[in-house]
Amino acid sequence: MDLVIKDARVVDGSGRAAPYRADVGVADGRITRIAREGGPRLSAPRTLDADGLALAPGFIDMHAHSDLALLRDPDHSAKAAQGVTLEVVGQDGLSYAPVDERTLTAVRSAIAGWNGAAPGDASVDFDWRTVGEYLDRIDRQGTAVNAAYLVPQGTVRMLAMGWEDRPATEEELARMCRLVAEGLEQGAVGMSSGLTYTPGMYAPDSELTELCRTVAAYGGYYCPHHRSYGAGALEAYAEMVAVAREAGCPLHLAHATMNFGVNKGRAPELLALLDRALADGADITLDTYPYTPGCTTLAAMLPSWANEGGPQQTLSRLADPATTARIRHVMEVEGSDGCHGVPIEWDTIEISGVGNPGLSGYVGRTVAESAAARGEEPFTTAHRLLTEDRLGSTILQHVGHEENVQAIMRHRVHTGGSDGILQGDKPHPRAYGTFPRYLGRYVRELGVLSLPECVAHLTSRPAARLGLRDRGLVREGYRADLVLFDPDTVDAGSTFEVPRALPTGVPHVLISGRPVVEDGRRTDVLAGRAIRRAA
């Protein structure tokens, strides 16, 4: 053995076994021996004295927006310090592979608010075009944590037919299916959609079903950000269940929340819908983050027709007074599809980041607050941000409900996902705090989940969804992706006021037995690699 972790309180990730004391031996990146208390002690050249700390499998972030951060920021303490050892990127139907030159430029503009690196930003060398080349880049460079990739349906549609709001032709649909198949052959674990984001939202169910048939044929899963989390949320969930079942494809519901005033207290209705489908044989999982506000871009609030054609067309529409007046009416009176069918409430929209430094004074204020300070209508303030920041502003949207958050996290198919956007001057604290917050707030303080249950939600359940047969449990033969934490002190350090503070009570994180976090400090180890779909 290379390493022995002595006197650990093992929380094995199964959700069934009670924690137990043991020495855990590691060799060649795997757990080789588990010696329970009372038996022979293990020895090795290196020892780590756990002194009763909880030892769990490394946490798996099922919904991450670290597509470029993994490459640009080798330290990546935002996730490593939480005990995350694997992230799933390529989320919400928009990412950077597969692309060509035209598509890459457009997608960089469209999601600069999520990931930075707008056109002209040289902080990342985009030396890949395919899914396989992106995964190879991760392997060549090494990263702080492991990463798995979802083929982004919106990017695939953009590549096959641009930003047009119309059904695909037979030839275009066939090309999209080929692109999804190629991504899965090259190692992607499934396909994502962002059905409130253009151009992915233009796809009808028949198109999504055909793409999901391709995903199912390769043993992947479908991960949709569905068409509404507000008005019509239950119908949108039911739609995704129907699409996946028609295609015979496993379904993983992204950030499965019930937001806005229309859905207060309605989580039991969602869970009943899922329970009926599960009882009928559907293969469904979901992820959530343990916070009430959401996070996206300000441009995402626009009606979909305003975004047709891509970012430059959107900015052209915003420059036209008549079109701008129409956009305002849809957003404030009708409820745009970008805002989930709910009329926008500007006092819930807090600016969390801007690309234009000249607009930094808006950060940390709601649009309504900034408008009042300027003596103008909130839409006027929002319009200025959209145009002067070139659609790059990110927002926190304060529309969630705590009772819904707690009800959904208790469900037997629930997993953890941060949905963490790392960009901006004041990002959502979930990017830095999701996993310690589950353990501190919802296990220790509120007792919503027991410690073994919660660890299972963050480890073995997501590993099973990803088809990983050697991760997600503390078990002999499994990968030594491990986290040591103190159940009595673990907590998120990040807050809405100080969103980049690191967590407390997570002193050690190992990937393949190598120390990524040691004594609470990030090491220079880059043990993370691309995790490819099992053949």
Coordinates of C-alpha atoms in Angstrom, one line a residue:
M1 CA 0.0 0.0 0.0
D2 CA 1.1 3.6 -0.8
L3 CA -1.1 5.3 1.8
V4 CA -3.1 4.3 4.8
I5 CA -5.9 6.6 6.1
K6 CA -6.0 5.7 9.8
D7 CA -8.9 5.7 12.2
A8 CA -11.5 7.1 9.8
R9 CA -15.2 7.2 10.4
V10 CA -16.3 5.6 7.1
V11 CA -19.5 6.8 5.6
D12 CA -19.4 4.4 2.6
G13 CA -21.8 6.1 0.2
S14 CA -24.4 3.3 0.1
G15 CA -26.9 5.2 2.2
R16 CA -27.7 2.0 4.0
A17 CA -24.6 1.1 6.2
A18 CA -24.1 2.9 9.4
P19 CA -20.7 4.8 9.7
Y20 CA -17.9 2.6 11.1
R21 CA -14.3 3.0 12.2
A22 CA -11.6 1.7 10.0
D23 CA -8.2 2.0 8.4
V24 CA -8.3 2.4 4.6
G25 CA -5.4 1.4 2.5
V26 CA -4.7 2.9 -1.0
A27 CA -2.4 1.6 -3.7
D28 CA -2.1 2.6 -7.4
G29 CA -5.0 5.0 -7.1
R30 CA -7.4 2.5 -5.7
I31 CA -8.8 1.4 -2.3
T32 CA -7.0 -1.9 -1.6
R33 CA -7.8 -2.7 2.0
I34 CA -10.4 -1.7 4.6
A35 CA -9.6 -2.9 8.1
R36 CA -12.4 -2.3 10.5
E37 CA -11.8 -1.2 14.1
G38 CA -10.7 -4.2 16.3
G39 CA -8.8 -6.0 13.6
P40 CA -5.2 -5.7 12.4
R41 CA -4.0 -2.2 11.7
L42 CA -2.7 -1.3 8.3
S43 CA 0.7 0.3 7.5
A44 CA 2.2 2.0 4.5
P45 CA 5.0 4.5 3.7
R46 CA 2.5 7.3 4.0
T47 CA -0.2 7.7 6.6
L48 CA -3.0 10.2 7.0
D49 CA -4.4 10.3 10.6
A50 CA -8.1 10.9 10.2
D51 CA -8.6 11.0 13.9
G52 CA -12.3 10.2 13.6
L53 CA -13.1 12.5 10.6
A54 CA -15.8 11.2 8.3
L55 CA -14.3 9.5 5.2
A56 CA -16.6 9.4 2.2
P57 CA -16.4 8.9 -1.5
G58 CA -15.6 12.1 -3.4
F59 CA -18.6 14.2 -4.2
I60 CA -20.0 14.2 -7.7
D61 CA -21.3 17.5 -9.0
M62 CA -24.0 16.5 -11.5
H63 CA -24.5 20.0 -12.9
A64 CA -21.5 22.2 -13.2
H65 CA -20.5 25.1 -15.5
S66 CA -16.7 24.6 -15.2
D67 CA -16.2 23.9 -18.9
L68 CA -13.5 26.5 -19.3
A69 CA -12.6 26.9 -15.6
L70 CA -11.1 23.4 -15.6
L71 CA -8.7 24.6 -18.3
R72 CA -8.1 28.2 -17.3
D73 CA -7.8 27.7 -13.5
P74 CA -5.7 24.7 -12.6
D75 CA -6.2 25.5 -8.9
H76 CA -10.1 25.3 -9.1
S77 CA -10.5 25.5 -5.4
A78 CA -14.1 26.5 -5.9
K79 CA -14.9 22.8 -6.3
A80 CA -11.8 20.9 -5.0
A81 CA -12.2 22.5 -1.5
Q82 CA -15.8 21.3 -1.3
G83 CA -14.7 17.7 -1.7
V84 CA -15.9 17.5 -5.3
T85 CA -13.8 15.0 -7.2
L86 CA -15.9 14.8 -10.4
E87 CA -18.0 17.4 -12.3
V88 CA -20.4 16.9 -15.2
V89 CA -20.1 19.8 -17.7
G90 CA -21.6 20.5 -21.1
Q91 CA -24.8 21.5 -19.3
D92 CA -28.0 23.3 -20.4
G93 CA -27.6 22.5 -24.1
L94 CA -24.7 25.0 -24.6
S95 CA -21.0 24.3 -24.6
Y96 CA -17.9 24.3 -26.7
A97 CA -17.9 21.0 -28.5
P98 CA -18.8 19.9 -31.1
V99 CA -18.2 23.2 -33.0
D100 CA -16.8 24.7 -36.2
E101 CA -15.3 28.2 -36.4
R102 CA -18.7 30.0 -36.9
T103 CA -20.4 28.1 -34.2
L104 CA -17.6 28.5 -31.7
T105 CA -17.7 32.3 -32.1
A106 CA -21.5 32.4 -31.6
V107 CA -21.5 30.1 -28.6
R108 CA -18.6 32.0 -26.9
S109 CA -20.8 35.1 -27.2
A110 CA -23.9 33.4 -26.0
I111 CA -22.5 31.9 -22.8
A112 CA -19.8 34.4 -21.9
G113 CA -21.9 35.2 -18.8
W114 CA -21.5 31.6 -17.7
N115 CA -17.9 30.9 -18.6
G116 CA -16.2 34.1 -19.7
A117 CA -14.0 33.9 -22.8
A118 CA -16.1 36.0 -25.1
P119 CA -14.7 36.5 -28.6
G120 CA -11.5 38.4 -28.3
D121 CA -10.7 37.0 -24.9
A122 CA -7.4 35.0 -25.2
S123 CA -7.5 33.4 -21.7
V124 CA -8.3 30.0 -23.2
D125 CA -6.8 28.4 -26.3
F126 CA -9.7 26.8 -28.1
D127 CA -7.5 24.2 -29.7
W128 CA -10.4 21.6 -30.0
R129 CA -13.5 21.3 -32.1
T130 CA -14.9 17.8 -31.3
V131 CA -16.0 16.3 -28.0
G132 CA -13.1 13.9 -28.1
E133 CA -10.6 16.7 -28.6
Y134 CA -12.0 18.6 -25.7
L135 CA -11.7 15.5 -23.4
D136 CA -8.2 14.9 -24.7
R137 CA -7.3 18.5 -23.8
I138 CA -8.4 17.9 -20.2
D139 CA -6.2 14.8 -20.1
R140 CA -3.1 16.5 -21.6
Q141 CA -3.4 19.5 -19.2
G142 CA -4.6 17.7 -16.1
T143 CA -7.2 19.4 -13.9
A144 CA -7.9 19.8 -10.2
V145 CA -10.9 17.4 -10.4
N146 CA -12.3 14.8 -12.9
A147 CA -14.8 15.9 -15.5
A148 CA -17.5 14.1 -17.6
Y149 CA -19.2 15.8 -20.6
L150 CA -22.7 16.0 -22.0
V151 CA -23.2 16.6 -25.7
P152 CA -25.0 20.0 -25.7
Q153 CA -28.2 19.8 -27.9
G154 CA -28.4 23.6 -28.5
T155 CA -24.8 23.7 -29.8
V156 CA -25.5 20.7 -32.0
R157 CA -28.6 22.4 -33.4
M158 CA -26.5 25.6 -34.0
L159 CA -23.9 23.6 -35.8
A160 CA -26.5 21.8 -38.0
M161 CA -28.9 24.6 -38.8
G162 CA -27.9 27.9 -37.1
W163 CA -30.2 29.9 -34.8
E164 CA -33.4 29.5 -36.8
D165 CA -36.8 29.0 -35.1
R166 CA -38.2 26.2 -37.2
P167 CA -38.3 22.4 -37.4
A168 CA -35.3 20.7 -38.7
T169 CA -35.4 19.1 -42.1
E170 CA -34.8 15.3 -42.4
E171 CA -31.2 16.0 -43.5
E172 CA -30.6 18.4 -40.6
L173 CA -32.1 16.0 -38.0
A174 CA -29.9 13.2 -39.4
R175 CA -26.8 15.4 -39.1
M176 CA -27.8 16.2 -35.5
C177 CA -28.2 12.6 -34.6
R178 CA -24.7 11.9 -36.2
L179 CA -23.1 14.7 -34.2
V180 CA -24.7 13.3 -30.9
A181 CA -23.5 9.8 -31.8
E182 CA -20.0 11.0 -32.5
G183 CA -19.9 12.8 -29.2
L184 CA -21.0 9.7 -27.3
E185 CA -18.5 7.5 -29.3
Q186 CA -15.8 10.0 -28.2
G187 CA -16.7 9.6 -24.5
A188 CA -19.6 11.9 -23.6
V189 CA -21.9 10.4 -21.0
G190 CA -25.2 11.7 -22.4
M191 CA -26.9 14.8 -23.9
S192 CA -28.1 18.0 -22.3
S193 CA -30.7 20.5 -23.4
G194 CA -31.5 24.1 -22.4
L195 CA -35.1 24.4 -23.4
T196 CA -35.4 28.0 -22.2
Y197 CA -32.3 29.0 -24.1
T198 CA -31.9 29.6 -27.8
P199 CA -31.4 27.8 -30.2
G200 CA -32.1 24.6 -28.3
M201 CA -35.6 25.7 -27.2
Y202 CA -36.7 25.8 -30.9
A203 CA -36.5 22.0 -31.0
P204 CA -40.0 20.3 -31.0
D205 CA -40.5 17.1 -28.9
S206 CA -40.3 15.0 -32.0
E207 CA -36.8 16.2 -32.7
L208 CA -35.7 15.7 -29.0
T209 CA -37.2 12.2 -29.1
E210 CA -35.0 11.2 -32.1
L211 CA -31.9 12.6 -30.5
C212 CA -32.7 10.8 -27.3
R213 CA -33.1 7.5 -29.2
T214 CA -29.5 8.0 -30.3
V215 CA -28.4 8.7 -26.7
A216 CA -30.2 5.6 -25.5
A217 CA -28.5 3.5 -28.2
Y218 CA -25.1 4.4 -26.7
G219 CA -26.1 3.8 -23.1
G220 CA -26.1 7.6 -22.2
Y221 CA -28.7 9.7 -20.5
Y222 CA -30.7 12.8 -21.3
C223 CA -30.3 15.8 -19.0
P224 CA -32.8 18.6 -19.9
H225 CA -33.2 22.1 -18.5
H226 CA -36.8 21.8 -19.4
R227 CA -39.1 24.5 -20.9
S228 CA -40.4 26.1 -17.7
Y229 CA -39.6 26.3 -14.0
G230 CA -42.4 28.8 -13.5
A231 CA -45.9 28.9 -15.1
G232 CA -46.4 25.4 -16.6
A233 CA -43.5 23.8 -14.7
L234 CA -45.4 20.6 -14.0
E235 CA -46.4 20.3 -17.7
A236 CA -42.8 20.9 -18.6
Y237 CA -41.6 18.1 -16.3
A238 CA -44.3 15.8 -17.7
E239 CA -43.2 16.6 -21.2
M240 CA -39.6 15.6 -20.5
V241 CA -40.7 12.3 -18.9
A242 CA -42.8 11.6 -22.0
V243 CA -40.0 12.4 -24.4
A244 CA -37.5 10.1 -22.5
R245 CA -40.0 7.3 -22.2
E246 CA -40.9 7.4 -25.9
A247 CA -37.2 7.3 -26.8
G248 CA -36.4 4.6 -24.2
C249 CA -33.8 6.9 -22.7
P250 CA -32.8 7.4 -19.1
L251 CA -33.7 10.8 -17.8
H252 CA -31.9 13.1 -15.4
L253 CA -33.8 16.3 -14.6
A254 CA -31.4 19.3 -14.3
H255 CA -31.7 21.6 -11.2
A256 CA -35.2 20.2 -10.6
T257 CA -36.7 23.1 -8.7
M258 CA -40.2 24.6 -8.5
N259 CA -39.8 28.4 -8.6
F260 CA -41.8 31.6 -8.7
G261 CA -44.9 32.4 -6.7
V262 CA -47.2 30.2 -8.9
N263 CA -45.3 27.1 -7.6
K264 CA -45.0 27.9 -3.8
G265 CA -45.6 24.6 -1.9
R266 CA -46.1 22.5 -5.1
A267 CA -43.1 20.3 -4.8
P268 CA -45.3 17.3 -3.7
E269 CA -47.1 17.5 -7.1
L270 CA -43.8 17.2 -8.9
L271 CA -42.7 14.3 -6.8
A272 CA -46.1 12.5 -7.3
L273 CA -45.6 12.9 -11.0
L274 CA -42.2 11.3 -10.8
D275 CA -43.3 8.6 -8.5
R276 CA -46.0 7.5 -10.9
A277 CA -43.5 7.4 -13.8
L278 CA -41.0 5.5 -11.6
A279 CA -43.6 3.0 -10.6
D280 CA -44.4 2.5 -14.3
G281 CA -40.7 1.6 -15.0
A282 CA -39.2 4.9 -16.0
D283 CA -35.5 5.5 -15.3
I284 CA -35.4 8.9 -13.8
T285 CA -33.0 10.9 -11.5
L286 CA -32.7 14.6 -10.8
D287 CA -30.3 17.1 -9.2
T288 CA -30.8 20.2 -7.1
Y289 CA -28.7 22.8 -5.2
P290 CA -29.5 23.7 -1.6
Y291 CA -30.4 27.3 -2.1
T292 CA -33.6 29.2 -3.2
P293 CA -32.3 31.8 -5.7
G294 CA -31.4 30.8 -9.2
C295 CA -28.6 32.1 -11.4
T296 CA -28.4 32.7 -15.2
T297 CA -27.8 35.6 -17.6
L298 CA -30.0 38.7 -18.0
A299 CA -30.3 38.0 -21.7
A300 CA -31.9 34.6 -20.8
M301 CA -34.9 36.6 -19.6
L302 CA -35.7 37.9 -23.1
P303 CA -38.4 36.2 -25.2
S304 CA -37.1 33.5 -27.5
W305 CA -38.0 35.4 -30.6
A306 CA -35.7 38.2 -29.5
N307 CA -32.8 35.9 -29.5
E308 CA -33.4 34.2 -32.8
G309 CA -30.4 34.5 -35.1
G310 CA -27.8 34.7 -32.4
P311 CA -26.3 37.5 -30.2
Q312 CA -25.8 40.0 -32.9
Q313 CA -29.4 39.8 -34.1
T314 CA -30.5 40.2 -30.4
L315 CA -28.5 43.4 -30.0
S316 CA -29.9 44.7 -33.3
R317 CA -33.4 44.2 -32.0
L318 CA -32.6 45.9 -28.8
A319 CA -31.3 48.9 -30.8
D320 CA -34.7 49.3 -32.5
P321 CA -37.2 51.3 -30.4
A322 CA -40.4 49.6 -31.7
T323 CA -38.9 46.1 -31.2
T324 CA -37.7 47.1 -27.7
A325 CA -41.2 48.2 -26.8
R326 CA -42.5 44.9 -27.8
I327 CA -39.9 43.0 -25.8
R328 CA -40.8 45.1 -22.8
H329 CA -44.5 44.3 -23.1
V330 CA -43.8 40.6 -23.4
M331 CA -41.4 40.6 -20.4
E332 CA -43.4 42.8 -18.0
V333 CA -47.0 42.0 -19.0
E334 CA -47.3 38.7 -20.8
G335 CA -44.4 36.8 -19.2
S336 CA -41.7 35.8 -21.7
D337 CA -40.7 32.2 -22.2
G338 CA -37.2 33.2 -21.2
C339 CA -38.7 34.0 -17.8
H340 CA -40.6 30.8 -17.6
G341 CA -43.9 32.3 -18.6
V342 CA -44.0 34.6 -15.6
P343 CA -44.1 38.5 -15.8
I344 CA -40.7 39.6 -14.7
E345 CA -40.3 41.2 -11.2
W346 CA -37.4 43.5 -11.4
D347 CA -37.0 43.5 -7.6
T348 CA -36.1 39.8 -7.8
I349 CA -33.3 40.3 -10.5
E350 CA -30.0 41.0 -8.8
I351 CA -27.0 41.7 -11.1
S352 CA -24.2 39.3 -10.1
G353 CA -21.6 40.1 -12.7
V354 CA -20.8 42.2 -15.7
G355 CA -18.2 41.9 -18.5
N356 CA -17.9 45.7 -19.0
P357 CA -16.0 47.2 -16.0
G358 CA -17.8 50.4 -16.5
L359 CA -21.0 48.8 -15.3
S360 CA -19.6 47.4 -12.1
G361 CA -21.8 49.8 -10.0
Y362 CA -24.8 47.7 -10.8
V363 CA -23.4 44.5 -9.3
G364 CA -25.0 43.5 -6.0
R365 CA -28.1 45.5 -6.6
T366 CA -31.4 44.5 -8.0
V367 CA -32.5 46.1 -11.3
A368 CA -35.3 47.8 -9.4
E369 CA -32.8 49.3 -6.9
S370 CA -30.5 50.6 -9.6
A371 CA -33.4 52.0 -11.5
A372 CA -34.8 53.8 -8.4
A373 CA -31.3 55.3 -7.7
R374 CA -31.2 56.6 -11.3
G375 CA -34.8 57.8 -11.3
E376 CA -35.8 55.6 -14.3
E377 CA -38.0 52.7 -15.1
P378 CA -36.5 49.3 -14.4
F379 CA -36.7 48.2 -18.0
T380 CA -34.6 51.2 -19.0
T381 CA -31.9 50.0 -16.6
A382 CA -32.1 46.4 -17.8
H383 CA -31.9 47.6 -21.4
R384 CA -28.8 49.6 -20.7
L385 CA -27.1 46.5 -19.1
L386 CA -28.1 44.3 -22.0
T387 CA -26.8 46.6 -24.7
E388 CA -23.7 48.1 -23.0
D389 CA -22.6 44.7 -21.6
R390 CA -23.2 43.0 -24.9
L391 CA -25.6 40.4 -23.3
G392 CA -22.8 39.4 -20.8
S393 CA -24.5 40.3 -17.5
T394 CA -25.2 37.5 -15.0
I395 CA -28.0 37.6 -12.5
L396 CA -29.3 36.0 -9.3
Q397 CA -33.1 35.5 -9.5
H398 CA -34.7 35.4 -6.1
V399 CA -37.8 33.3 -6.8
G400 CA -37.3 30.0 -4.9
H401 CA -39.1 28.5 -2.0
E402 CA -37.4 26.7 0.9
E403 CA -40.2 24.1 1.4
N404 CA -39.9 23.0 -2.2
V405 CA -36.1 22.8 -1.9
Q406 CA -36.3 20.5 1.2
A407 CA -39.1 18.3 -0.2
I408 CA -37.2 17.6 -3.4
M409 CA -33.9 16.8 -1.8
R410 CA -35.5 14.1 0.3
H411 CA -36.6 12.1 -2.8
R412 CA -35.0 8.7 -3.4
V413 CA -33.7 9.7 -6.9
H414 CA -32.2 13.0 -5.9
T415 CA -28.6 13.9 -6.4
G416 CA -26.5 17.0 -5.8
G417 CA -25.6 19.6 -8.4
S418 CA -24.2 23.0 -7.8
D419 CA -25.2 24.7 -11.1
G420 CA -22.2 26.8 -10.2
I421 CA -21.4 29.7 -12.4
L422 CA -18.0 30.9 -11.5
Q423 CA -18.0 34.2 -13.5
G424 CA -18.9 37.6 -12.2
D425 CA -18.0 39.9 -9.3
K426 CA -20.7 38.4 -7.1
P427 CA -21.5 34.9 -8.2
H428 CA -24.1 32.7 -6.6
P429 CA -22.5 31.1 -3.4
R430 CA -23.6 27.7 -4.6
A431 CA -20.6 27.6 -6.9
Y432 CA -18.3 27.5 -3.8
G433 CA -20.7 26.1 -1.1
T434 CA -23.2 23.5 -2.4
F435 CA -21.7 20.3 -1.0
P436 CA -20.6 21.5 2.5
R437 CA -24.0 23.3 2.8
Y438 CA -25.8 20.0 2.3
L439 CA -23.8 18.5 5.1
G440 CA -23.8 21.4 7.4
R441 CA -27.2 23.0 6.9
Y442 CA -29.4 20.2 5.9
V443 CA -27.8 17.3 7.8
R444 CA -26.4 18.7 11.0
E445 CA -28.6 21.8 11.6
L446 CA -32.0 20.8 10.1
G447 CA -31.9 17.0 10.0
V448 CA -33.6 17.0 6.6
L449 CA -31.3 14.1 5.7
S450 CA -29.2 11.7 7.8
L451 CA -25.5 11.7 7.2
P452 CA -25.5 8.4 5.4
E453 CA -28.4 9.4 3.2
C454 CA -26.9 12.7 2.2
V455 CA -23.5 11.2 1.3
A456 CA -25.3 8.7 -0.9
H457 CA -27.1 11.5 -2.7
L458 CA -23.8 13.1 -3.4
T459 CA -21.8 10.0 -4.3
S460 CA -23.2 6.6 -5.2
R461 CA -26.4 7.8 -6.8
P462 CA -24.7 10.1 -9.3
A463 CA -22.0 7.5 -9.9
A464 CA -24.8 5.0 -10.8
R465 CA -26.4 7.5 -13.2
L466 CA -23.1 8.0 -14.9
G467 CA -22.5 4.3 -15.2
L468 CA -19.3 4.4 -13.1
R469 CA -18.7 1.0 -11.6
D470 CA -15.7 1.9 -9.6
R471 CA -16.6 5.2 -8.0
G472 CA -19.2 6.4 -5.5
L473 CA -18.5 4.0 -2.7
V474 CA -15.7 3.4 -0.1
R475 CA -15.1 -0.2 -1.1
E476 CA -12.1 -2.3 -1.9
G477 CA -11.2 -2.1 -5.6
Y478 CA -12.9 1.3 -6.1
R479 CA -11.0 4.4 -7.1
A480 CA -9.5 6.3 -4.2
D481 CA -11.5 9.5 -4.9
L482 CA -12.1 10.4 -1.3
V483 CA -13.0 13.3 1.0
L484 CA -12.4 13.6 4.7
F485 CA -14.6 16.1 6.5
D486 CA -15.7 16.9 10.1
P487 CA -19.5 16.4 10.4
D488 CA -19.5 18.7 13.4
T489 CA -18.0 21.7 11.6
V490 CA -18.4 21.2 7.9
D491 CA -20.2 24.1 6.3
A492 CA -20.2 26.5 3.4
G493 CA -18.1 29.5 3.9
S494 CA -19.6 31.2 0.9
T495 CA -22.5 33.6 1.4
F496 CA -24.4 36.0 -0.9
E497 CA -22.3 38.8 0.6
V498 CA -18.9 36.9 0.3
P499 CA -19.6 34.3 -2.4
R500 CA -16.1 33.1 -3.0
A501 CA -15.2 32.1 0.6
L502 CA -14.0 28.5 0.9
P503 CA -15.8 26.0 3.1
T504 CA -14.9 24.9 6.6
G505 CA -14.4 21.4 7.9
V506 CA -13.1 19.7 4.7
P507 CA -9.4 19.2 5.5
H508 CA -8.5 16.5 3.0
V509 CA -9.5 15.6 -0.6
L510 CA -7.9 12.8 -2.7
I511 CA -8.2 11.9 -6.3
S512 CA -6.8 8.6 -7.3
G513 CA -5.1 8.6 -3.9
R514 CA -3.3 11.8 -4.5
P515 CA -3.8 14.8 -2.2
V516 CA -5.7 17.6 -4.0
V517 CA -6.5 19.3 -0.7
E518 CA -4.2 18.7 2.3
D519 CA -4.8 20.1 5.8
G520 CA -7.4 22.4 4.3
R521 CA -5.1 23.9 1.7
R522 CA -5.1 23.3 -2.1
T523 CA -2.0 21.5 -3.3
D524 CA -0.5 21.8 -6.7
V525 CA -1.7 18.3 -7.7
L526 CA -3.6 18.0 -10.9
A527 CA -5.0 14.5 -10.6
G528 CA -8.2 15.1 -12.5
R529 CA -8.9 13.6 -15.9
A530 CA -11.7 13.2 -18.4
I531 CA -14.1 10.5 -17.4
R532 CA -15.4 8.9 -20.6
R533 CA -18.6 6.9 -21.1
A534 CA -18.0 3.2 -20.5
A535 CA -18.2 1.3 -23.8

